PDB file of C-alpha atoms in Angstrom:
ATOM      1  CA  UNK A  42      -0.605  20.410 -17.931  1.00 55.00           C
ATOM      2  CA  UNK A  43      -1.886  18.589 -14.901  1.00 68.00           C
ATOM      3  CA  UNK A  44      -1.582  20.848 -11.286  1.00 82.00           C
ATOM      4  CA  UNK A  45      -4.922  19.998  -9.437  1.00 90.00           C
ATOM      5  CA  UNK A  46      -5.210  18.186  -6.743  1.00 94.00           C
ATOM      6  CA  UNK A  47      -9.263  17.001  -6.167  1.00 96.00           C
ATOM      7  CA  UNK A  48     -10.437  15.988  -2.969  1.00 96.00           C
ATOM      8  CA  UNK A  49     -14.039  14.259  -2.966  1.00 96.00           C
ATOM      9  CA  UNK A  50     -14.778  14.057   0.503  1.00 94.00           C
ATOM     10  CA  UNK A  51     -18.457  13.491   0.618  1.00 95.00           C
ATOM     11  CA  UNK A  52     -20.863  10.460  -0.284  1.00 95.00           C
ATOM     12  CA  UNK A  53     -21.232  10.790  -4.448  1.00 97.00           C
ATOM     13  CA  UNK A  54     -20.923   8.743  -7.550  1.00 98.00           C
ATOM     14  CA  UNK A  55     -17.700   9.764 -10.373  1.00 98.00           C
ATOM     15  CA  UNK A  56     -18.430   9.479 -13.642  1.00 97.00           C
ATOM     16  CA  UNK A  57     -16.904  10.073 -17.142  1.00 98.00           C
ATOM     17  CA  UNK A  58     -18.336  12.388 -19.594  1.00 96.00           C
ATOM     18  CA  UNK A  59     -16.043  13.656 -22.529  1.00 96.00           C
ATOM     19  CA  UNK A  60     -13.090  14.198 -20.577  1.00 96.00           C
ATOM     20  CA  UNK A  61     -14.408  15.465 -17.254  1.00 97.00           C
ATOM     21  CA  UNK A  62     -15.110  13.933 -14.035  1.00 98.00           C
ATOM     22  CA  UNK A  63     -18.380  14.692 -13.317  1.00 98.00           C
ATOM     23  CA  UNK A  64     -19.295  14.560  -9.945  1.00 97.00           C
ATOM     24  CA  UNK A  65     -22.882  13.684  -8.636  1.00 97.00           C
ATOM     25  CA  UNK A  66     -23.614  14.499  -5.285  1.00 94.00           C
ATOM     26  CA  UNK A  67     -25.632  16.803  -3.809  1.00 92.00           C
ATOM     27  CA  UNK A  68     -25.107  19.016  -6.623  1.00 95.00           C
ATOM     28  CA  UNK A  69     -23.126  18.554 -10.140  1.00 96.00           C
ATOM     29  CA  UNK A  70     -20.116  19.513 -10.834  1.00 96.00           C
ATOM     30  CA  UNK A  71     -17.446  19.006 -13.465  1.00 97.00           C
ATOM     31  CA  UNK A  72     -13.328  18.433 -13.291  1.00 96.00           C
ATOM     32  CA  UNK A  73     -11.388  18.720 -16.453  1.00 95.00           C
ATOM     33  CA  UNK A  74      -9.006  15.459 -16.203  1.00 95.00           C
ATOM     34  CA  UNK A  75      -6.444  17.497 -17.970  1.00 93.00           C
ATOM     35  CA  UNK A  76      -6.213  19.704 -15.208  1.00 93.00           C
ATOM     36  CA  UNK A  77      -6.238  16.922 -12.700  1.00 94.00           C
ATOM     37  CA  UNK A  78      -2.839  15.513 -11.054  1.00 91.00           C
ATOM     38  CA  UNK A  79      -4.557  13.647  -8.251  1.00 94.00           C
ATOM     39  CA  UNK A  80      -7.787  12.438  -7.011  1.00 97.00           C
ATOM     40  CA  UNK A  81      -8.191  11.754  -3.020  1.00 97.00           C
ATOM     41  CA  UNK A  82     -10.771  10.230  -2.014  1.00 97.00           C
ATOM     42  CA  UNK A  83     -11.334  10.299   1.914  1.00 95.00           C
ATOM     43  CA  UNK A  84     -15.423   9.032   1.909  1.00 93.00           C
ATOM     44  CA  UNK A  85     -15.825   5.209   1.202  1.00 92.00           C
ATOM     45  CA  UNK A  86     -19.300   6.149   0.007  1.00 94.00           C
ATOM     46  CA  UNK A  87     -17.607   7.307  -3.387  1.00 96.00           C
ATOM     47  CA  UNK A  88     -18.665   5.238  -6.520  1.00 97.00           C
ATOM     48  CA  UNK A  89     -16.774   5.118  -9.289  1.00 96.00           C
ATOM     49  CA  UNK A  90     -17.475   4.240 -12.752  1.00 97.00           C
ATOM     50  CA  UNK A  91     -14.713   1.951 -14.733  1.00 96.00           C
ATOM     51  CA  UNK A  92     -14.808   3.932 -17.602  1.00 97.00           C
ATOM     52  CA  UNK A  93     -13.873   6.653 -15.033  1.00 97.00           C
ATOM     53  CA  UNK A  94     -10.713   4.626 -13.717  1.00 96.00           C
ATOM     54  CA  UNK A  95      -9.675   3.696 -17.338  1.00 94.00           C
ATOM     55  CA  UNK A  96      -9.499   7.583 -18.629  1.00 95.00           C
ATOM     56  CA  UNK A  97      -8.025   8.541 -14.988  1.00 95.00           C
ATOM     57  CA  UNK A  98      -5.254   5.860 -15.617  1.00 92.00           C
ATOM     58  CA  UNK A  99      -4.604   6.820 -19.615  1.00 90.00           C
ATOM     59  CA  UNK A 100      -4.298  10.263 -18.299  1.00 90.00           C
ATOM     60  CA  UNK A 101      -1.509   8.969 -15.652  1.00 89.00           C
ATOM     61  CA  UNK A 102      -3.935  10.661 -12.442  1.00 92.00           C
ATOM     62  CA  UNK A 103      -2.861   9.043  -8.894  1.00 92.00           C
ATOM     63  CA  UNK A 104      -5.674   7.688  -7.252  1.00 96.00           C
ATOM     64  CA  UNK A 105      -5.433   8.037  -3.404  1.00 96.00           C
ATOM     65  CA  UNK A 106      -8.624   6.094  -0.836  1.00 96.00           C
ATOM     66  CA  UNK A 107      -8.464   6.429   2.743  1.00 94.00           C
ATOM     67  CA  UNK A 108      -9.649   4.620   5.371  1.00 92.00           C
ATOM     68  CA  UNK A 109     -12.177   5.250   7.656  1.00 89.00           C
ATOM     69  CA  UNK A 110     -10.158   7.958   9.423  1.00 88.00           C
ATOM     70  CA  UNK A 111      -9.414   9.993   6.315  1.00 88.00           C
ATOM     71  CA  UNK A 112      -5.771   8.217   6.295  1.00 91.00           C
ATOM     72  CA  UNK A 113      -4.078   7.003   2.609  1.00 92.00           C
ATOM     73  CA  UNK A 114      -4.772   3.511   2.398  1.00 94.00           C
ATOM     74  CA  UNK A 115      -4.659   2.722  -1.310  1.00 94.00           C
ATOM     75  CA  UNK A 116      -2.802   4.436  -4.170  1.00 93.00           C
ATOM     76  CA  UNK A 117      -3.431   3.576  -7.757  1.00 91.00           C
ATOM     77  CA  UNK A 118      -1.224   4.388 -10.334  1.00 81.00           C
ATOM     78  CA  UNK A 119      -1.121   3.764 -13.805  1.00 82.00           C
ATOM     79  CA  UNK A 120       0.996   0.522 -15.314  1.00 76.00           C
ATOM     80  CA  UNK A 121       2.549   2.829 -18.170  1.00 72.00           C
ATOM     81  CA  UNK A 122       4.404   5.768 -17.346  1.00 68.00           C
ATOM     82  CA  UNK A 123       5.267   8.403 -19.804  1.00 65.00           C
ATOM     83  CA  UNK A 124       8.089   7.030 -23.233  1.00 67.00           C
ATOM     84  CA  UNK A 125      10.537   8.129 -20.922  1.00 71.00           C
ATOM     85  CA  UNK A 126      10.098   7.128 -17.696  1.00 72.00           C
ATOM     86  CA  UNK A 127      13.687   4.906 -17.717  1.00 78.00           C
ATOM     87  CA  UNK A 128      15.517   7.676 -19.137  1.00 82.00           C
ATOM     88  CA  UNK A 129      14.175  10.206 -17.010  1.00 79.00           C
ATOM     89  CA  UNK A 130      15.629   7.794 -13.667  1.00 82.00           C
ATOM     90  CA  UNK A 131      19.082   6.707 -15.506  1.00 87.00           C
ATOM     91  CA  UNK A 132      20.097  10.421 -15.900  1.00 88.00           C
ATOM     92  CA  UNK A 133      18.844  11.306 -11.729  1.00 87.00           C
ATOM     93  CA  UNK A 134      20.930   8.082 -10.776  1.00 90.00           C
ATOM     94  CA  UNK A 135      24.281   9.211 -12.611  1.00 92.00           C
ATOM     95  CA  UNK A 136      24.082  13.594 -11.171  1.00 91.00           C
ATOM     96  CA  UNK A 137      26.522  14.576  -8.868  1.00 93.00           C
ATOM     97  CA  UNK A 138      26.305  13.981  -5.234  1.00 92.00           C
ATOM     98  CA  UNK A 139      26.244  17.579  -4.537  1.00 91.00           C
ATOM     99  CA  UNK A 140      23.352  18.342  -6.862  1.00 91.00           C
ATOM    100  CA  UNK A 141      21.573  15.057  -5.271  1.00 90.00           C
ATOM    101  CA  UNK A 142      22.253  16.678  -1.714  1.00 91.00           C
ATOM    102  CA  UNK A 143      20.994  20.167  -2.893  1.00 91.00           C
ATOM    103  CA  UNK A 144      17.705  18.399  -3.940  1.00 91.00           C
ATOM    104  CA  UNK A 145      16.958  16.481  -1.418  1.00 91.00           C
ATOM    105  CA  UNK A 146      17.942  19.912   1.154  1.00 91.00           C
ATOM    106  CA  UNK A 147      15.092  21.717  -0.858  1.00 91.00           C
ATOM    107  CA  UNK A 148      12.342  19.029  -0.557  1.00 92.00           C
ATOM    108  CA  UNK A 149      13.616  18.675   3.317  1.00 92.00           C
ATOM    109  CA  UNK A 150      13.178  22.766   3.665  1.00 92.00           C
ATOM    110  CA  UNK A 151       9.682  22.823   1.710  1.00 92.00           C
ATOM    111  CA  UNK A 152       8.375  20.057   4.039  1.00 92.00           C
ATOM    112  CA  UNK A 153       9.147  21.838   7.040  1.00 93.00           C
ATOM    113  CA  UNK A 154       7.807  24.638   5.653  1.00 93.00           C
ATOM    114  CA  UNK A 155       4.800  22.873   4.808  1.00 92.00           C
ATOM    115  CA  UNK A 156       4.064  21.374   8.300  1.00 93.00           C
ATOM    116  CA  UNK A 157       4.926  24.842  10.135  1.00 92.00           C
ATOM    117  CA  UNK A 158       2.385  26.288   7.659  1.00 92.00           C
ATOM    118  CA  UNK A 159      -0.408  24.543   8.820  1.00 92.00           C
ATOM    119  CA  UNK A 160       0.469  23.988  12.229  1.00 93.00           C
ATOM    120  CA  UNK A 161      -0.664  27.802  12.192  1.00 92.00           C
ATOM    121  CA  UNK A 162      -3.228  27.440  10.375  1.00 92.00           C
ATOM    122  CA  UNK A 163      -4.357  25.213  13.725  1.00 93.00           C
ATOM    123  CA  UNK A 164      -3.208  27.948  16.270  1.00 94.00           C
ATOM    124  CA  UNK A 165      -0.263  25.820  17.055  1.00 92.00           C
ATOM    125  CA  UNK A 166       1.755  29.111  17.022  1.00 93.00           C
ATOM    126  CA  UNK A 167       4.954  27.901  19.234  1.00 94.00           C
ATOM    127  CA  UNK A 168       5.621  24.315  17.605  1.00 93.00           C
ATOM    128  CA  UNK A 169       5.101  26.511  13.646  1.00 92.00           C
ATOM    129  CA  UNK A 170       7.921  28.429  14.797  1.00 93.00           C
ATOM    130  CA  UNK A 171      10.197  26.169  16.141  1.00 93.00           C
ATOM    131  CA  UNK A 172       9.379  24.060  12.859  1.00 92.00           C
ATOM    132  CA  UNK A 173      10.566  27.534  11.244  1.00 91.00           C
ATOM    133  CA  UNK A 174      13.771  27.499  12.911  1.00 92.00           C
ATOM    134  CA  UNK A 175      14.525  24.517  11.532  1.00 92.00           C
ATOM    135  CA  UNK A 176      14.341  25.474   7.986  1.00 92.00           C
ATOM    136  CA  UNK A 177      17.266  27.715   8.953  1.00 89.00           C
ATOM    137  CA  UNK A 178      19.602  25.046  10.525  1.00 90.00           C
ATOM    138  CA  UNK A 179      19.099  22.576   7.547  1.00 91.00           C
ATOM    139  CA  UNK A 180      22.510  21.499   5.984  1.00 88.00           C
ATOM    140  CA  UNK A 181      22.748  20.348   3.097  1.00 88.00           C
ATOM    141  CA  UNK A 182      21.830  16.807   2.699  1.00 85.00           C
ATOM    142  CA  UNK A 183      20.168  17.316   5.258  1.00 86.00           C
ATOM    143  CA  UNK A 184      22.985  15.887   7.716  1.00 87.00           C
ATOM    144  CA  UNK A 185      21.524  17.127  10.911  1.00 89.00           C
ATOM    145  CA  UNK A 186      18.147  15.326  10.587  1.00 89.00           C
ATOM    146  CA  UNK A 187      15.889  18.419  10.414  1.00 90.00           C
ATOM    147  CA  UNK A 188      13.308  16.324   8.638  1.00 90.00           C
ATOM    148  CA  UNK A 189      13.087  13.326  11.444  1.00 90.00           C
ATOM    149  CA  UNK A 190      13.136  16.330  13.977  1.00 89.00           C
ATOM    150  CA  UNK A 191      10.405  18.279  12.343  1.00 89.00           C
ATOM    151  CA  UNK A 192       8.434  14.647  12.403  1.00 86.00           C
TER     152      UNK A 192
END
């Protein structure tokens, strides 16, 4: 099962090698793809091989490049999804409003959390907890805009 995000930030060439990404920079190092979700890549230095790309998109990896300033410019995602990819969206579309609202309340709370998280991790101890105060006035749907406030 795929969990790991990889973030190749400095000048190096990706290769394939019988499935890992192997990683040539400075030193070598190996990725399992099967352990790989996504793949940033925030240097445009970065080259990649195709056979690289090809296992990375039979494997269904995102692909994220940034810019210059480290910002997501392109994502690359494979054409296939999984079998059931259609099924999978038909049964989301026809739940219940209230288990739609619930969701989305739990992504809004965990992104707020997220953003109040590293806001201390940059000393930016007054604006993480008034980020943390929000989690506790979010409604459910999110009716109250906590999200766009948190933004």
């Amino acid at each position: 099962m795929s969990w790991r995000v990889v973030v190749i930030s400095n000048r190096c060439k990706l290769d394939y090698s019988m499935n890992y990404m192997i990683v040539r920079g400075d030193e070598i190092k190996r990725v399992l793809l099967d352990e790989m979700a996504v793949l940033i890549i925030e240097n445009n230095a970065v080259a990649m091989t195709g056979c690289l790309l090809s296992e990375l998109g039979k494997k269904k990896i995102k692909v994220i490049l940034c810019d210059n300033e480290r910002n997501p410019q392109i994502e690359m995602v494979s054409i296939y999804g999984t079998h059931n990819d259609s099924k999978r969206i038909r049964e989301q579309i026809r739940w219940k409003e209230e288990i739609k609202s619930t969701i989305w309340t739990e992504i809004v709370r965990e992104k707020i959390h997220n953003q109040s998280i590293i806001l201390k991790r940059y000393e930016k101890n007054t604006e993480s907890a008034m980020l943390a105060g929000y989690i506790d006035e979010i409604q459910s749907g999110d009716i109250t805009n906590r999200e766009g406030h948190a933004a």
